[in-house]
XYZ file of N, CA, C and O in Angstrom:
760
model
N 89.555 123.649 137.182
C 89.218 123.097 135.880
C 89.401 124.133 134.783
O 89.840 123.808 133.703
N 89.068 125.372 135.054
C 89.175 126.420 134.045
C 90.393 127.309 134.245
O 90.476 128.367 133.639
N 91.339 126.882 135.073
C 92.543 127.674 135.301
C 93.277 127.853 133.979
O 93.528 126.898 133.251
N 93.586 129.080 133.654
C 94.301 129.386 132.417
C 93.406 129.399 131.190
O 93.901 129.579 130.078
N 92.105 129.180 131.374
C 91.187 129.179 130.227
C 90.949 130.604 129.752
O 91.141 131.578 130.484
N 90.535 130.722 128.528
C 90.208 132.021 127.939
C 89.106 132.675 128.777
O 88.171 131.990 129.221
N 89.201 133.993 129.004
C 88.195 134.668 129.843
C 86.754 134.460 129.366
O 85.840 134.388 130.182
N 86.552 134.329 128.049
C 85.195 134.098 127.550
C 84.668 132.738 128.006
O 83.495 132.612 128.360
N 85.544 131.739 128.013
C 85.117 130.408 128.470
C 84.769 130.417 129.947
O 83.801 129.780 130.371
N 85.552 131.140 130.725
C 85.261 131.251 132.155
C 83.910 131.934 132.348
O 83.082 131.490 133.145
N 83.667 133.002 131.588
C 82.387 133.713 131.677
C 81.215 132.829 131.298
O 80.167 132.852 131.953
N 81.374 132.029 130.249
C 80.311 131.112 129.822
C 80.049 130.075 130.906
O 78.898 129.783 131.236
N 81.114 129.519 131.470
C 80.955 128.502 132.518
C 80.240 129.073 133.732
O 79.345 128.438 134.301
N 80.606 130.281 134.134
C 79.964 130.921 135.287
C 78.486 131.175 134.990
O 77.613 130.913 135.826
N 78.184 131.665 133.788
C 76.793 131.951 133.412
C 75.963 130.654 133.395
O 74.840 130.628 133.891
N 76.537 129.587 132.855
C 75.832 128.303 132.841
C 75.549 127.820 134.257
O 74.436 127.388 134.572
N 76.550 127.883 135.112
C 76.357 127.410 136.480
C 75.330 128.257 137.221
O 74.533 127.715 137.995
N 75.310 129.568 136.969
C 74.298 130.418 137.606
C 72.898 130.065 137.106
O 71.949 130.005 137.886
N 72.769 129.834 135.791
C 71.463 129.456 135.236
C 70.986 128.141 135.826
O 69.819 128.004 136.206
N 71.876 127.181 135.921
C 71.518 125.864 136.459
C 71.148 125.973 137.937
O 70.178 125.357 138.391
N 71.894 126.771 138.678
C 71.643 126.909 140.115
C 70.284 127.548 140.404
O 69.711 127.319 141.471
N 69.746 128.314 139.470
C 68.472 129.006 139.691
C 67.271 128.282 139.075
O 66.169 128.819 139.056
N 67.465 127.069 138.603
C 66.347 126.315 138.040
C 65.365 125.892 139.125
O 65.750 125.693 140.280
N 64.114 125.705 138.724
C 63.134 125.124 139.652
C 63.564 123.687 139.946
O 64.329 123.082 139.188
N 63.062 123.121 141.015
C 63.442 121.756 141.403
C 63.129 120.726 140.305
O 63.988 119.901 139.985
N 61.927 120.764 139.695
C 61.664 119.783 138.624
C 62.589 119.973 137.407
O 63.057 118.993 136.830
N 62.860 121.214 137.044
C 63.753 121.463 135.902
C 65.171 121.014 136.228
O 65.855 120.433 135.387
N 65.612 121.242 137.452
C 66.957 120.808 137.857
C 67.050 119.293 137.828
O 68.043 118.722 137.386
N 65.993 118.628 138.308
C 65.983 117.169 138.294
C 65.957 116.643 136.851
O 66.663 115.683 136.518
N 65.160 117.269 135.990
C 65.107 116.859 134.580
C 66.474 117.046 133.923
O 66.925 116.184 133.159
N 67.170 118.154 134.226
C 68.499 118.377 133.660
C 69.492 117.354 134.201
O 70.346 116.846 133.463
N 69.394 117.017 135.471
C 70.274 115.996 136.063
C 70.068 114.659 135.346
O 71.022 113.988 134.965
N 68.805 114.274 135.153
C 68.511 113.016 134.469
C 69.030 113.037 133.036
O 69.659 112.085 132.576
N 68.782 114.150 132.335
C 69.242 114.271 130.954
C 70.768 114.263 130.881
O 71.347 113.720 129.941
N 71.424 114.829 131.883
C 72.886 114.846 131.905
C 73.457 113.451 132.159
O 74.470 113.067 131.584
N 72.787 112.683 133.013
C 73.224 111.306 133.255
C 73.079 110.492 131.969
O 73.882 109.602 131.689
N 72.076 110.832 131.161
C 71.790 110.098 129.930
C 72.239 110.846 128.680
O 71.692 110.635 127.606
N 73.239 111.705 128.801
C 73.637 112.572 127.683
C 74.335 111.841 126.552
O 74.762 112.456 125.598
N 74.431 110.515 126.622
C 75.088 109.755 125.568
C 74.292 109.731 124.270
O 74.823 109.404 123.226
N 73.018 110.067 124.317
C 72.146 110.078 123.137
C 70.984 111.026 123.430
O 70.758 111.382 124.590
N 70.240 111.444 122.399
C 69.059 112.272 122.674
C 68.144 111.572 123.680
O 67.900 110.370 123.577
N 67.676 112.320 124.652
C 66.899 111.753 125.755
C 65.409 111.880 125.438
O 64.906 112.987 125.242
N 64.698 110.755 125.377
C 63.266 110.796 125.082
C 62.479 111.529 126.166
O 62.725 111.344 127.363
N 61.525 112.330 125.727
C 60.671 113.073 126.657
C 59.937 112.124 127.595
O 59.834 112.372 128.790
N 59.440 110.995 127.050
C 58.667 110.073 127.896
C 59.509 109.451 129.003
O 58.997 109.138 130.073
N 60.812 109.319 128.783
C 61.693 108.800 129.831
C 61.835 109.824 130.959
O 61.758 109.483 132.137
N 62.011 111.098 130.595
C 62.086 112.168 131.607
C 60.759 112.255 132.364
O 60.740 112.356 133.593
N 59.646 112.190 131.638
C 58.326 112.269 132.287
C 58.108 111.096 133.238
O 57.592 111.278 134.343
N 58.531 109.898 132.836
C 58.395 108.722 133.699
C 59.216 108.899 134.975
O 58.741 108.603 136.077
N 60.442 109.399 134.829
C 61.307 109.608 136.000
C 60.738 110.678 136.923
O 60.738 110.506 138.152
N 60.239 111.770 136.361
C 59.642 112.817 137.199
C 58.375 112.302 137.885
O 58.111 112.655 139.037
N 57.608 111.461 137.197
C 56.393 110.896 137.794
C 56.746 110.049 139.002
O 56.064 110.096 140.029
N 57.816 109.273 138.894
C 58.220 108.454 140.034
C 58.734 109.316 141.172
O 58.579 108.970 142.336
N 59.349 110.438 140.821
C 59.871 111.317 141.862
C 58.734 111.980 142.640
O 58.763 112.028 143.856
N 57.724 112.506 141.919
C 56.651 113.222 142.609
C 55.540 112.300 143.085
O 54.698 112.701 143.868
N 55.531 111.073 142.559
C 54.534 110.080 142.917
C 53.106 110.615 142.742
O 52.217 110.351 143.538
N 52.935 111.394 141.687
C 51.619 111.934 141.391
C 50.970 111.201 140.239
O 51.453 110.167 139.788
N 49.880 111.753 139.749
C 49.192 111.155 138.614
C 50.041 111.316 137.362
O 50.901 112.188 137.285
N 49.779 110.477 136.377
C 50.562 110.563 135.141
C 50.314 111.884 134.431
O 51.216 112.449 133.827
N 49.088 112.404 134.503
C 48.787 113.695 133.885
C 49.586 114.799 134.572
O 50.182 115.657 133.916
N 49.629 114.768 135.887
C 50.394 115.758 136.651
C 51.884 115.649 136.320
O 52.560 116.658 136.153
N 52.394 114.439 136.212
C 53.816 114.228 135.922
C 54.168 114.719 134.528
O 55.198 115.380 134.340
N 53.329 114.415 133.533
C 53.596 114.876 132.168
C 53.545 116.393 132.123
O 54.395 117.037 131.495
N 52.593 116.983 132.817
C 52.489 118.435 132.873
C 53.732 119.040 133.521
O 54.307 120.012 133.009
N 54.158 118.469 134.635
C 55.342 118.969 135.326
C 56.598 118.770 134.466
O 57.463 119.630 134.419
N 56.682 117.633 133.789
C 57.821 117.378 132.904
C 57.850 118.386 131.769
O 58.917 118.899 131.410
N 56.683 118.696 131.204
C 56.632 119.663 130.107
C 57.043 121.053 130.581
O 57.800 121.753 129.896
N 56.594 121.452 131.755
C 56.986 122.752 132.316
C 58.488 122.780 132.574
O 59.169 123.764 132.260
N 59.028 121.695 133.114
C 60.475 121.619 133.375
C 61.265 121.703 132.071
O 62.251 122.440 131.975
N 60.827 120.963 131.049
C 61.532 120.995 129.772
C 61.400 122.348 129.097
O 62.354 122.832 128.479
N 60.240 122.983 129.224
C 60.076 124.340 128.678
C 61.042 125.308 129.346
O 61.619 126.186 128.684
N 61.229 125.152 130.654
C 62.184 125.998 131.377
C 63.601 125.765 130.854
O 64.344 126.718 130.600
N 63.983 124.505 130.689
C 65.320 124.177 130.198
C 65.527 124.672 128.767
O 66.583 125.222 128.438
N 64.514 124.495 127.926
C 64.598 124.972 126.543
C 64.658 126.499 126.492
O 65.431 127.072 125.723
N 63.853 127.150 127.328
C 63.815 128.614 127.357
C 65.144 129.226 127.768
O 65.518 130.296 127.280
N 65.863 128.555 128.638
C 67.169 129.052 129.076
C 68.302 128.574 128.172
O 69.465 128.918 128.398
N 67.976 127.763 127.176
C 68.993 127.267 126.254
C 69.900 126.213 126.859
O 71.003 125.981 126.355
N 69.452 125.556 127.926
C 70.273 124.526 128.568
C 70.153 123.174 127.878
O 71.012 122.309 128.053
N 69.095 122.965 127.122
C 68.930 121.780 126.296
C 68.413 122.226 124.933
O 67.875 123.322 124.791
N 68.587 121.355 123.959
C 68.040 121.590 122.618
C 67.038 120.497 122.324
O 67.179 119.362 122.798
N 66.060 120.837 121.528
C 65.081 119.836 121.114
C 65.736 118.997 120.015
O 66.109 119.517 118.980
N 65.885 117.706 120.268
C 66.483 116.801 119.286
C 65.435 116.400 118.247
O 65.758 116.132 117.110
N 64.209 116.355 118.659
C 63.065 116.035 117.810
C 61.839 116.415 118.624
O 61.968 116.943 119.730
N 60.676 116.121 118.090
C 59.473 116.408 118.878
C 59.352 115.467 120.068
O 58.557 115.701 120.965
N 60.167 114.414 120.104
C 60.077 113.427 121.173
C 61.264 113.414 122.121
O 61.308 112.599 123.035
N 62.270 114.284 121.904
C 63.442 114.191 122.756
C 64.234 115.480 122.858
O 63.986 116.444 122.127
N 65.183 115.474 123.801
C 66.050 116.620 124.013
C 67.506 116.170 123.982
O 67.801 114.982 124.147
N 68.377 117.124 123.781
C 69.801 116.848 123.718
C 70.521 117.838 124.628
O 70.189 119.028 124.657
N 71.496 117.346 125.384
C 72.281 118.177 126.287
C 73.673 118.331 125.685
O 74.318 117.334 125.363
N 74.143 119.578 125.535
C 75.483 119.796 124.989
C 76.536 119.361 126.007
O 76.259 119.256 127.204
N 77.749 119.142 125.523
C 78.832 118.717 126.414
C 79.105 119.757 127.499
O 79.379 119.406 128.636
N 79.050 121.027 127.136
C 79.338 122.084 128.100
C 78.286 122.123 129.207
O 78.618 122.199 130.394
N 77.017 122.037 128.834
C 75.938 122.024 129.835
C 76.027 120.737 130.660
O 75.863 120.771 131.882
N 76.292 119.632 129.995
C 76.460 118.340 130.686
C 77.528 118.457 131.773
O 77.298 118.095 132.925
N 78.685 119.004 131.421
C 79.781 119.141 132.386
C 79.403 120.098 133.517
O 79.669 119.817 134.688
N 78.772 121.218 133.171
C 78.389 122.202 134.194
C 77.347 121.625 135.142
O 77.427 121.812 136.357
N 76.360 120.913 134.594
C 75.299 120.340 135.431
C 75.858 119.287 136.380
O 75.516 119.269 137.568
N 76.711 118.416 135.862
C 77.261 117.361 136.707
C 78.219 117.928 137.755
O 78.315 117.385 138.862
N 78.908 119.025 137.427
C 79.837 119.637 138.386
C 79.092 120.236 139.580
O 79.634 120.291 140.682
N 77.866 120.660 139.369
C 77.078 121.256 140.449
C 76.394 120.223 141.340
O 75.940 120.536 142.431
N 76.305 118.990 140.848
C 75.606 117.949 141.597
C 76.487 117.323 142.655
O 77.688 117.169 142.473
N 75.846 116.928 143.735
C 76.529 116.141 144.756
C 76.566 114.699 144.263
O 75.653 114.258 143.563
N 77.601 113.950 144.637
C 77.672 112.546 144.190
C 76.420 111.738 144.547
O 75.976 110.917 143.749
N 75.836 112.000 145.707
C 74.636 111.239 146.083
C 73.434 111.603 145.208
O 72.573 110.758 144.956
N 73.369 112.860 144.697
C 72.283 113.239 143.787
C 72.398 112.475 142.473
O 71.404 112.009 141.916
N 73.633 112.363 141.980
C 73.858 111.618 140.740
C 73.571 110.133 140.938
O 72.965 109.492 140.080
N 73.994 109.594 142.069
C 73.735 108.178 142.358
C 72.231 107.927 142.458
O 71.729 106.909 141.962
N 71.501 108.848 143.067
C 70.045 108.717 143.185
C 69.387 108.761 141.807
O 68.488 107.970 141.514
N 69.842 109.686 140.960
C 69.297 109.786 139.604
C 69.573 108.511 138.814
O 68.679 107.976 138.143
N 70.795 107.999 138.901
C 71.135 106.749 138.196
C 70.286 105.588 138.713
O 69.773 104.790 137.928
N 70.132 105.506 140.028
C 69.326 104.426 140.619
C 67.878 104.510 140.160
O 67.260 103.479 139.856
N 67.341 105.716 140.113
C 65.969 105.905 139.641
C 65.839 105.437 138.197
O 64.907 104.709 137.847
N 66.797 105.819 137.358
C 66.746 105.420 135.947
C 66.884 103.912 135.787
O 66.150 103.297 135.007
N 67.795 103.299 136.527
C 67.957 101.841 136.467
C 66.659 101.167 136.892
O 66.206 100.201 136.259
N 66.035 101.678 137.935
C 64.770 101.117 138.415
C 63.679 101.218 137.338
O 62.911 100.273 137.124
N 63.637 102.361 136.661
C 62.640 102.548 135.596
C 62.892 101.561 134.457
O 61.976 100.903 133.974
N 64.150 101.446 134.034
C 64.466 100.507 132.962
C 64.111 99.079 133.367
O 63.553 98.320 132.571
N 64.447 98.705 134.579
C 64.191 97.330 135.043
C 62.695 97.035 135.104
O 62.276 95.893 134.871
N 61.892 98.030 135.425
C 60.453 97.777 135.521
C 59.742 97.897 134.175
O 58.750 97.209 133.941
N 60.235 98.742 133.282
C 59.551 98.991 132.007
C 59.990 98.070 130.880
O 59.160 97.531 130.159
N 61.295 97.879 130.684
C 61.785 97.149 129.516
C 61.301 95.703 129.428
O 60.880 95.272 128.355
N 61.346 94.932 130.515
C 60.908 93.532 130.397
C 59.445 93.374 129.997
O 59.041 92.312 129.537
N 58.645 94.415 130.143
C 57.242 94.333 129.754
C 57.071 94.310 128.241
O 56.018 93.935 127.741
N 58.091 94.749 127.525
C 58.015 94.807 126.070
C 58.978 93.773 125.499
O 60.192 93.926 125.607
N 58.475 92.702 124.915
C 59.331 91.578 124.555
C 60.237 91.789 123.343
O 61.133 91.005 123.134
N 60.030 92.818 122.548
C 60.820 92.963 121.337
C 61.668 94.225 121.370
O 61.174 95.307 121.626
N 62.956 94.079 121.095
C 63.862 95.221 121.021
C 64.058 95.604 119.565
O 65.115 95.437 118.990
N 63.012 96.081 118.944
C 63.061 96.500 117.543
C 62.519 97.914 117.443
O 62.015 98.470 118.413
N 62.598 98.485 116.239
C 62.155 99.871 116.062
C 60.695 100.082 116.432
O 60.307 101.168 116.850
N 59.845 99.052 116.273
C 58.435 99.187 116.628
C 58.225 99.181 118.140
O 57.152 99.498 118.624
N 59.250 98.820 118.877
C 59.182 98.781 120.331
C 59.012 100.206 120.862
O 59.765 101.094 120.492
N 58.030 100.442 121.727
C 57.862 101.793 122.271
C 59.069 102.257 123.090
O 59.227 103.441 123.325
N 59.918 101.318 123.499
C 61.093 101.667 124.282
C 62.371 101.686 123.444
O 63.464 101.745 124.000
N 62.262 101.626 122.128
C 63.449 101.575 121.264
C 64.381 102.765 121.508
O 65.600 102.601 121.526
N 63.828 103.944 121.747
C 64.676 105.128 121.972
C 65.337 105.106 123.351
O 66.235 105.887 123.624
N 64.914 104.181 124.216
C 65.513 104.053 125.544
C 66.742 103.144 125.518
O 67.552 103.155 126.438
N 66.876 102.321 124.475
C 67.926 101.302 124.431
C 69.334 101.877 124.570
O 70.128 101.341 125.352
N 69.710 102.957 123.851
C 71.078 103.479 124.043
C 71.351 103.869 125.493
O 72.463 103.710 125.983
N 70.322 104.353 126.177
C 70.489 104.765 127.568
C 70.601 103.556 128.494
O 71.367 103.581 129.457
N 69.850 102.514 128.198
C 69.965 101.281 128.987
C 71.367 100.697 128.832
O 71.983 100.277 129.819
N 71.886 100.699 127.611
C 73.251 100.223 127.379
C 74.262 101.076 128.136
O 75.195 100.559 128.751
N 74.074 102.374 128.077
C 74.987 103.307 128.752
C 75.000 103.064 130.266
O 76.064 102.970 130.868
N 73.831 102.965 130.865
C 73.758 102.741 132.308
C 74.289 101.370 132.691
O 74.958 101.226 133.718
N 74.013 100.391 131.876
C 74.485 99.032 132.175
C 76.007 98.973 132.159
O 76.605 98.218 132.912
N 76.634 99.779 131.335
C 78.094 99.827 131.248
C 78.713 100.652 132.352
O 79.835 100.414 132.751
N 78.008 101.683 132.819
C 78.651 102.690 133.652
C 78.409 102.572 135.148
O 78.912 103.375 135.903
N 77.636 101.620 135.590
C 77.357 101.520 137.025
C 77.713 100.131 137.539
O 77.936 99.206 136.774
N 77.754 100.019 138.839
C 78.062 98.735 139.467
C 76.929 97.744 139.220
O 75.762 98.126 139.180
N 77.273 96.465 139.074
C 76.236 95.454 138.843
C 75.226 95.418 139.995
O 75.585 95.563 141.151
N 74.000 95.245 139.637
C 72.922 95.090 140.617
C 71.927 94.119 140.004
O 71.971 93.855 138.804
N 71.021 93.568 140.809
C 70.016 92.664 140.233
C 69.218 93.333 139.113
O 68.899 92.696 138.116
N 68.921 94.628 139.267
C 68.170 95.324 138.228
C 68.981 95.452 136.943
O 68.454 95.274 135.851
N 70.279 95.747 137.066
C 71.124 95.853 135.873
C 71.284 94.500 135.202
O 71.343 94.420 133.968
N 71.332 93.450 135.976
C 71.415 92.106 135.401
C 70.147 91.817 134.591
O 70.205 91.286 133.482
N 69.005 92.224 135.121
C 67.735 92.042 134.410
C 67.715 92.858 133.115
O 67.277 92.373 132.068
N 68.198 94.085 133.170
C 68.261 94.940 131.977
C 69.191 94.324 130.941
O 68.857 94.247 129.752
N 70.365 93.878 131.383
C 71.314 93.258 130.458
C 70.744 91.986 129.841
O 70.976 91.705 128.665
N 70.005 91.223 130.617
C 69.385 90.006 130.082
C 68.364 90.364 129.002
O 68.288 89.715 127.963
N 67.576 91.414 129.238
C 66.605 91.863 128.245
C 67.316 92.306 126.975
O 66.934 91.921 125.876
N 68.368 93.094 127.127
C 69.115 93.567 125.962
C 69.789 92.411 125.216
O 69.813 92.387 123.987
N 70.329 91.443 125.952
C 71.071 90.342 125.350
C 70.188 89.457 124.471
O 70.668 88.887 123.489
N 68.912 89.342 124.795
C 68.011 88.508 123.982
C 67.954 88.983 122.540
O 67.657 88.225 121.640
N 68.216 90.270 122.335
C 68.067 90.862 121.013
C 69.391 91.348 120.438
O 69.416 92.049 119.450
N 70.489 90.963 121.069
C 71.778 91.509 120.657
C 72.863 90.440 120.568
O 73.979 90.661 120.984
N 72.537 89.302 119.986
C 73.525 88.241 119.901
C 74.760 88.663 119.103
O 75.859 88.204 119.363
N 74.623 89.523 118.122
C 75.752 89.926 117.274
C 76.344 91.271 117.683
O 77.211 91.797 117.004
N 75.873 91.848 118.759
C 76.426 93.125 119.216
C 75.925 94.322 118.435
O 76.509 95.393 118.498
N 74.816 94.159 117.713
C 74.335 95.267 116.880
C 73.864 96.455 117.709
O 74.031 97.604 117.300
N 73.291 96.211 118.888
C 72.864 97.334 119.725
C 74.060 98.144 120.197
O 74.043 99.375 120.159
N 75.118 97.461 120.621
C 76.298 98.184 121.076
C 76.958 98.929 119.924
O 77.414 100.055 120.088
N 77.009 98.309 118.749
C 77.593 98.974 117.583
C 76.775 100.203 117.205
O 77.329 101.271 116.917
N 75.454 100.072 117.224
C 74.587 101.213 116.920
C 74.752 102.315 117.955
O 74.768 103.504 117.620
N 74.879 101.918 119.210
C 75.073 102.894 120.275
C 76.393 103.650 120.085
O 76.438 104.874 120.204
N 77.474 102.920 119.766
C 78.770 103.585 119.543
C 78.683 104.564 118.379
O 79.207 105.658 118.443
N 77.997 104.165 117.308
C 77.844 105.051 116.150
C 77.044 106.297 116.530
O 77.398 107.414 116.163
N 75.965 106.113 117.281
C 75.139 107.245 117.698
C 75.933 108.206 118.586
O 75.836 109.424 118.432
N 76.730 107.665 119.503
C 77.543 108.508 120.380
C 78.546 109.310 119.554
O 78.734 110.507 119.769
N 79.183 108.662 118.574
C 80.142 109.355 117.717
C 79.466 110.473 116.941
O 79.983 111.594 116.866
N 78.307 110.193 116.366
C 77.577 111.225 115.622
C 77.158 112.371 116.539
O 77.240 113.543 116.156
N 76.720 112.042 117.736
C 76.313 113.075 118.682
C 77.495 113.948 119.076
O 77.375 115.165 119.157
N 78.653 113.328 119.297
C 79.848 114.096 119.642
C 80.266 115.020 118.518
O 80.837 116.083 118.754
N 79.958 114.656 117.290
C 80.251 115.519 116.131
C 79.215 116.614 115.973
O 79.352 117.463 115.104
N 78.136 116.536 116.721
C 77.088 117.549 116.643
C 75.987 117.182 115.664
O 75.111 117.995 115.383
N 75.985 115.981 115.140
C 74.981 115.532 114.187
C 73.833 114.870 114.948
O 73.702 113.641 114.983
N 72.974 115.692 115.552
C 71.916 115.206 116.430
C 70.887 114.368 115.679
O 70.466 113.314 116.158
N 70.489 114.814 114.474
C 69.448 114.083 113.737
C 69.898 112.676 113.364
O 69.153 111.714 113.552
N 71.108 112.530 112.817
C 71.600 111.194 112.476
C 71.848 110.354 113.722
O 71.626 109.150 113.705
N 72.307 110.970 114.803
C 72.539 110.242 116.054
C 71.222 109.690 116.584
O 71.160 108.557 117.048
N 70.171 110.475 116.487
C 68.876 110.021 116.974
C 68.359 108.837 116.142
O 67.859 107.874 116.693
N 68.545 108.892 114.834
C 68.136 107.783 113.974
C 68.913 106.533 114.348
O 68.414 105.443 114.375
């Protein structure tokens, strides 16, 4: 992948991969989840929910573990704080993290996220800004587009479709992705 690349780029890639390889298990899992959802700033509560399901502990323990994992990722510069409620993964870190993962690890992370969306989203009947899951919508759209159909994805798509007759969610998602790719994290998050 880096054949013929500038020596500085090779050095950066090696340093990133070494940093990722030495992460604690919760931080590595949080980075994997954030990398799967790198299409938009990733809400902290989504990472905490996923880590809680992974450790099957109390919600207080999961939030604490998620915060420690995110502090580790922030301390190493592997993610940036998009706001007080979310993180953002750069393209370079995204590529390095996914390159280190086994396909089954990525499939497991995607399945966990789909399961979380399928269980959480239908509980909230409105897909509007006041919805506590509004920041999850770009990620639900992303996963619904990028994985094989399953009963859970059909349920997620049905939930999204109730509020997207004119395609406004998809249009907003495309705009957010474009802004994020330009490096405009604040506008992308809005």
